[in-house]
Short mmCIF file of C-alpha atoms in Angstrom, two decimals:
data_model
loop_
_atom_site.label_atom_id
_atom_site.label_comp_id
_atom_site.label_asym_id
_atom_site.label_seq_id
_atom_site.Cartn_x
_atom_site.Cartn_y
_atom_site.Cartn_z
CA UNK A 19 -96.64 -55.17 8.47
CA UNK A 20 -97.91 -58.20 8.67
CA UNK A 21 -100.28 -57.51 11.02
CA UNK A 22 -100.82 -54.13 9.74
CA UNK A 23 -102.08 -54.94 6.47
CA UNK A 24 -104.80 -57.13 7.00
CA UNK A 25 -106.17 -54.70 10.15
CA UNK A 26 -106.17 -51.80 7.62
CA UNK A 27 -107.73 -54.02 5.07
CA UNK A 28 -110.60 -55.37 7.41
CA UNK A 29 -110.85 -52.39 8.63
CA UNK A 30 -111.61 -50.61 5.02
CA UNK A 31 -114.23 -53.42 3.92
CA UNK A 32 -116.24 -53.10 7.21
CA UNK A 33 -116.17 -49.03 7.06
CA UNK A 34 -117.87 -49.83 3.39
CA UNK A 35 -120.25 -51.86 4.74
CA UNK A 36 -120.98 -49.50 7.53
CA UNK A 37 -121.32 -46.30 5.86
CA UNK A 38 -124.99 -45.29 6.60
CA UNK A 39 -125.96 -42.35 3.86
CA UNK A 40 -122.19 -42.19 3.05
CA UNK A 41 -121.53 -40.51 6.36
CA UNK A 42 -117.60 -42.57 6.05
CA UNK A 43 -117.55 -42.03 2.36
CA UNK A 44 -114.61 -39.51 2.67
CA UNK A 45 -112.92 -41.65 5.82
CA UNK A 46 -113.09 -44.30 2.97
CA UNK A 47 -111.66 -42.44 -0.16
CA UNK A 48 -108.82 -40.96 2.57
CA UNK A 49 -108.13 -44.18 4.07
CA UNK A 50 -108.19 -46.19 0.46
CA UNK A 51 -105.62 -43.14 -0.99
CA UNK A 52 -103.14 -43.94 2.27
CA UNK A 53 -103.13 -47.80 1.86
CA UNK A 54 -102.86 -47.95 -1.51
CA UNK A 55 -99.69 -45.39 -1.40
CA UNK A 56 -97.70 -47.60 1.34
CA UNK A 57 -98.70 -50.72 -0.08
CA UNK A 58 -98.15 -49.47 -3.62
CA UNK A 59 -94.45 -48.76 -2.45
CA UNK A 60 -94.16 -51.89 -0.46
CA UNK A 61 -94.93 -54.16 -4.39
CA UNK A 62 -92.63 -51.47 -5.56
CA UNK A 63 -89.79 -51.57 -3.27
CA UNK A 64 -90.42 -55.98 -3.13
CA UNK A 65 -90.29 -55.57 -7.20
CA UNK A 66 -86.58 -53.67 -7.43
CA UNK A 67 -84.98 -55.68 -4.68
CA UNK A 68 -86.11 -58.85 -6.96
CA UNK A 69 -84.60 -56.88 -9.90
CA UNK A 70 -81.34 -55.44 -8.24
CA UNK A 71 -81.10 -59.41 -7.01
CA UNK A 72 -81.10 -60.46 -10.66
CA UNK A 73 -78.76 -57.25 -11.68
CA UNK A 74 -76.20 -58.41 -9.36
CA UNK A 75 -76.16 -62.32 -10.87
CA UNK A 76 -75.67 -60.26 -14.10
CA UNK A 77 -73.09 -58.21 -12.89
CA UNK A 78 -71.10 -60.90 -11.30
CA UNK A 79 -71.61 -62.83 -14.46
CA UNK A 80 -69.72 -60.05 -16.45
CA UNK A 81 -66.76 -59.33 -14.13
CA UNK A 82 -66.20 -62.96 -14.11
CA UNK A 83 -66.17 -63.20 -18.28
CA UNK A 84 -63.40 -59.88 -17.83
CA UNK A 85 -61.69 -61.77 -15.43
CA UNK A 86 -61.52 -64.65 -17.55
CA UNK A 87 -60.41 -62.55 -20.94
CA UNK A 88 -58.20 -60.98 -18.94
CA UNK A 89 -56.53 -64.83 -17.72
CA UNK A 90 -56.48 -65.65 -21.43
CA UNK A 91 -54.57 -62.33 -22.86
CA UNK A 92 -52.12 -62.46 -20.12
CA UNK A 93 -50.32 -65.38 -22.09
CA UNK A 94 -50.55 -63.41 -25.34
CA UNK A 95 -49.03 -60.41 -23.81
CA UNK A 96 -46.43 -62.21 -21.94
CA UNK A 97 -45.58 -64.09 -24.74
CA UNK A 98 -45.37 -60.76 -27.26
CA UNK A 99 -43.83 -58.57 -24.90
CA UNK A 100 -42.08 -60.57 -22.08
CA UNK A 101 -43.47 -60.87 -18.42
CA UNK A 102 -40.78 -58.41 -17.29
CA UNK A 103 -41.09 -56.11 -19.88
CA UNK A 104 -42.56 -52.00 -19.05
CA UNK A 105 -45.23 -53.23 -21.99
CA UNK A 106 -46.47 -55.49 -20.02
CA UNK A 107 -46.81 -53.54 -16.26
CA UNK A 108 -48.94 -51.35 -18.17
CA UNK A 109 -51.42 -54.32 -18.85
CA UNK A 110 -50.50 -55.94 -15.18
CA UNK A 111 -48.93 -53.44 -13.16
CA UNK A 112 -49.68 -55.70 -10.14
CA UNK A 113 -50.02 -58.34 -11.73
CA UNK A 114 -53.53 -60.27 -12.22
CA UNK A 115 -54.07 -60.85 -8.50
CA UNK A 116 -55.25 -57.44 -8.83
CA UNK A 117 -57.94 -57.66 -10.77
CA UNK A 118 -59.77 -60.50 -8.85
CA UNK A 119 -59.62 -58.85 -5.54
CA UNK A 120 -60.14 -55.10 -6.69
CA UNK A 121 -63.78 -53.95 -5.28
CA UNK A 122 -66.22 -53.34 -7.83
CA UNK A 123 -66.26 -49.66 -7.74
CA UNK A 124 -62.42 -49.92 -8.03
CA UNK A 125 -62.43 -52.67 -11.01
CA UNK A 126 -63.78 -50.33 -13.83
CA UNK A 127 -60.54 -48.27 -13.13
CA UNK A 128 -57.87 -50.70 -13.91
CA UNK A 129 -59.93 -51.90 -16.69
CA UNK A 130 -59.93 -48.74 -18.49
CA UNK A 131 -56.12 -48.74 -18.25
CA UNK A 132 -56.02 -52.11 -19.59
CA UNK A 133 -58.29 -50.74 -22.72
CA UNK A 134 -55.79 -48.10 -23.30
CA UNK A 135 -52.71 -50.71 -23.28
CA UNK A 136 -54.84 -53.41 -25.19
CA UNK A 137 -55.58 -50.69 -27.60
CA UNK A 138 -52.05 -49.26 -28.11
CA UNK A 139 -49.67 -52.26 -27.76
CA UNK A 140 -51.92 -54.95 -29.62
CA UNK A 141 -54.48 -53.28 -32.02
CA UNK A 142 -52.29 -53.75 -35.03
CA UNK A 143 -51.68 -57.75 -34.65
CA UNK A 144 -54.34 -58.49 -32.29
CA UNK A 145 -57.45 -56.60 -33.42
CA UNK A 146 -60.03 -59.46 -32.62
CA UNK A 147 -58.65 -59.71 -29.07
CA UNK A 148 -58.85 -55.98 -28.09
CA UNK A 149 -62.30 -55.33 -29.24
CA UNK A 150 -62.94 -58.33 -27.29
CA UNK A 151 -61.82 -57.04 -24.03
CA UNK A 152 -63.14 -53.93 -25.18
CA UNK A 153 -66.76 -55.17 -25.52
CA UNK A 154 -66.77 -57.35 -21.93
CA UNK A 155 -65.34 -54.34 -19.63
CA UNK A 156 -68.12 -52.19 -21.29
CA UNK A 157 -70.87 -55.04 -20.79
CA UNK A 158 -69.51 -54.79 -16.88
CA UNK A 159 -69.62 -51.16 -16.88
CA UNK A 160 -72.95 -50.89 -17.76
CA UNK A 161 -74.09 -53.43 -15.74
CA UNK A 162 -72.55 -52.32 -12.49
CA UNK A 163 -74.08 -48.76 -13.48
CA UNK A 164 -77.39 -50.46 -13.94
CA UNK A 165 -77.20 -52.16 -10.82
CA UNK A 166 -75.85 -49.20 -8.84
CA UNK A 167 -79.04 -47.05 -10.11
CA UNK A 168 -81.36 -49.54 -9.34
CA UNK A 169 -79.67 -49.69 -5.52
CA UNK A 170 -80.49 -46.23 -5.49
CA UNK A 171 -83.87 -46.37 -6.36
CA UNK A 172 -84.51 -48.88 -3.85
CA UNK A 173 -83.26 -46.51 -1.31
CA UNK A 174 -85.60 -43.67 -2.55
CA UNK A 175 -88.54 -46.38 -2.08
CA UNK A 176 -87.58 -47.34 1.32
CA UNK A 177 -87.58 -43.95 2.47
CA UNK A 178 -90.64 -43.05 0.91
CA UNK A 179 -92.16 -45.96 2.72
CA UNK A 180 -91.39 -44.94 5.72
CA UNK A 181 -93.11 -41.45 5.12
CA UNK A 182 -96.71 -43.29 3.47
CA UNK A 183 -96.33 -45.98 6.30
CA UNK A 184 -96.98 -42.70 8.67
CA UNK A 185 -99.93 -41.35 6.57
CA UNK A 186 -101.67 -44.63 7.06
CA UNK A 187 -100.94 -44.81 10.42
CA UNK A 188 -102.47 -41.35 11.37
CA UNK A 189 -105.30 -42.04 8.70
CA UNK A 190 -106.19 -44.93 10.97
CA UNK A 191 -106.09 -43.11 13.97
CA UNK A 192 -108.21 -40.99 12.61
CA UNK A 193 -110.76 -43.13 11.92
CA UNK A 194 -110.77 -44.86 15.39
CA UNK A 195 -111.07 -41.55 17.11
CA UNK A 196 -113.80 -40.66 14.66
CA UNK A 197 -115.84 -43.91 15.20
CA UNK A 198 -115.33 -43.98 18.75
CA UNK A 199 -116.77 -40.25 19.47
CA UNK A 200 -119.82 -41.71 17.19
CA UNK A 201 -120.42 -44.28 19.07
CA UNK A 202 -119.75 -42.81 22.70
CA UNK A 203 -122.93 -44.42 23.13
CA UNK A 204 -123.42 -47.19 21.72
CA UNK A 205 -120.13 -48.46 22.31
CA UNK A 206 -120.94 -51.99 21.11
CA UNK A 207 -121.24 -50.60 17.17
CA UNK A 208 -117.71 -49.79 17.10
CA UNK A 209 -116.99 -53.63 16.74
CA UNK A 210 -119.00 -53.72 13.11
CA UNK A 211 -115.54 -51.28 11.84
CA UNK A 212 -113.08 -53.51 13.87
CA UNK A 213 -112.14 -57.46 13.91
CA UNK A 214 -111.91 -57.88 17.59
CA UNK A 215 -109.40 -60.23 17.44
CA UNK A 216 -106.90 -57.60 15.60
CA UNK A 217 -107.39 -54.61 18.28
CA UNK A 218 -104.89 -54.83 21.07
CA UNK A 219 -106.32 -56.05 24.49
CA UNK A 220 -107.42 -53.64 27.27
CA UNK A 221 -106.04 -53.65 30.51
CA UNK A 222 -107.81 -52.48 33.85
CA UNK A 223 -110.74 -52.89 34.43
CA UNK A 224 -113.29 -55.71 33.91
CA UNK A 225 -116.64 -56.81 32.58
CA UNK A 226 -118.65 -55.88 36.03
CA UNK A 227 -118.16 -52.09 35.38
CA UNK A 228 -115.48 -51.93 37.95
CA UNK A 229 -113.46 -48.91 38.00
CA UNK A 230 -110.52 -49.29 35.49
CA UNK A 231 -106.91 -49.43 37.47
CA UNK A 232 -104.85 -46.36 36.76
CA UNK A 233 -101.69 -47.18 35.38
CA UNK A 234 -98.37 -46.87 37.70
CA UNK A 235 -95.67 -44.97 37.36
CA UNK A 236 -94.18 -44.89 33.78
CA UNK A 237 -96.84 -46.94 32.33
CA UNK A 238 -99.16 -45.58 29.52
CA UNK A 239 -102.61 -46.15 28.64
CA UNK A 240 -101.66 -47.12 24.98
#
């Protein structure tokens, strides 16, 4: 692409400055429609990658407040309840060790159990605390979902990329096949729609008219 772009782009400004009694007019308004599609989707794919990069700072921002609340009530149910106490496996079955290395698809999960416990075991002295906890696993949930929808738009953008990158590319060889049966001869005219120094260089042949070499065996002209 980084070559691409600016051959396409060259390429558009010289077929609007070569367009005789619009002869190229709809070459242009096809070609202009293709670029603008791929490139459109390359700003919009290179704008949700920089948000889904600044939805996962938010994300990990969140777990690691849960995680923290979570540290903090551990005492207070410990201390109300007893470490070895059935009340308290419901809040730490495995203890909190497994809630810093659960995945984050797996984290919302144990985090709804701890609601429930939070909510039956300390509503009635501790009111403050579980809407607390309450609050920060819903402020994760809805940031992993937000995250998680915006990795899946990024994949719908990629793949439509791939598609537009292909109506470009066959736009553009459209063109080249169109300007070069124009210009069978008067070859030289072809370099007013092309930069030279963007084509690909030929091989075989040379500049005294010399028979071009054909290519060997599982070469290709192109």
């Amino acid at each position: 692409d980084i070559k691409f772009q600016p051959f396409a782009n060259d390429h558009l400004i010289r077929l609007g400055n070569n367009n005789p009694g619009g002869i190229y007019s709809q070459l242009i308004t096809d070609t202009t429609a293709a670029y603008m599609g791929y490139y459109g989707q390359l700003t919009s794919q290179d704008t949700k990658v920089a948000i889904s990069e600044g939805l996962t700072i938010t994300t990990n921002n969140t777990k690691d407040a849960v995680l923290a609340k979570l540290s903090s009530q551990r005492g207070l149910v410990a201390y109300k309840f007893g470490d070895d106490s059935a009340i308290y496996q419901e809040f730490f079955p495995q203890g909190l060790e497994a809630y810093n290395k659960a995945r984050l698809d797996d984290l919302p999960r144990l985090l709804d159990n701890y609601v429930v416990a939070a909510t039956t075991h300390l509503t009635a002295d501790f009111l403050p605390e579980v809407a607390a906890i309450g609050l920060l696993v819903t402020a994760y949930a809805n940031a992993r979902n937000t995250q998680l929808g915006i990795f899946s738009e990024t994949d719908t953008i990629r793949t439509g990329r791939r598609e537009m990158r292909k109506v470009l590319s066959r736009q553009l060889t459209k063109n080249m096949l169109t300007l070069a049966i124009d210009f069978l001869e008067n070859p030289d005219r072809f370099d007013d729609y092309y930069d030279e120094e963007m084509l690909p260089l030929t091989t075989g042949g040379n500049d005294d008219g010399d028979t071009p070499t054909p290519p060997a065996d599982g070469d290709t002209l192109l």
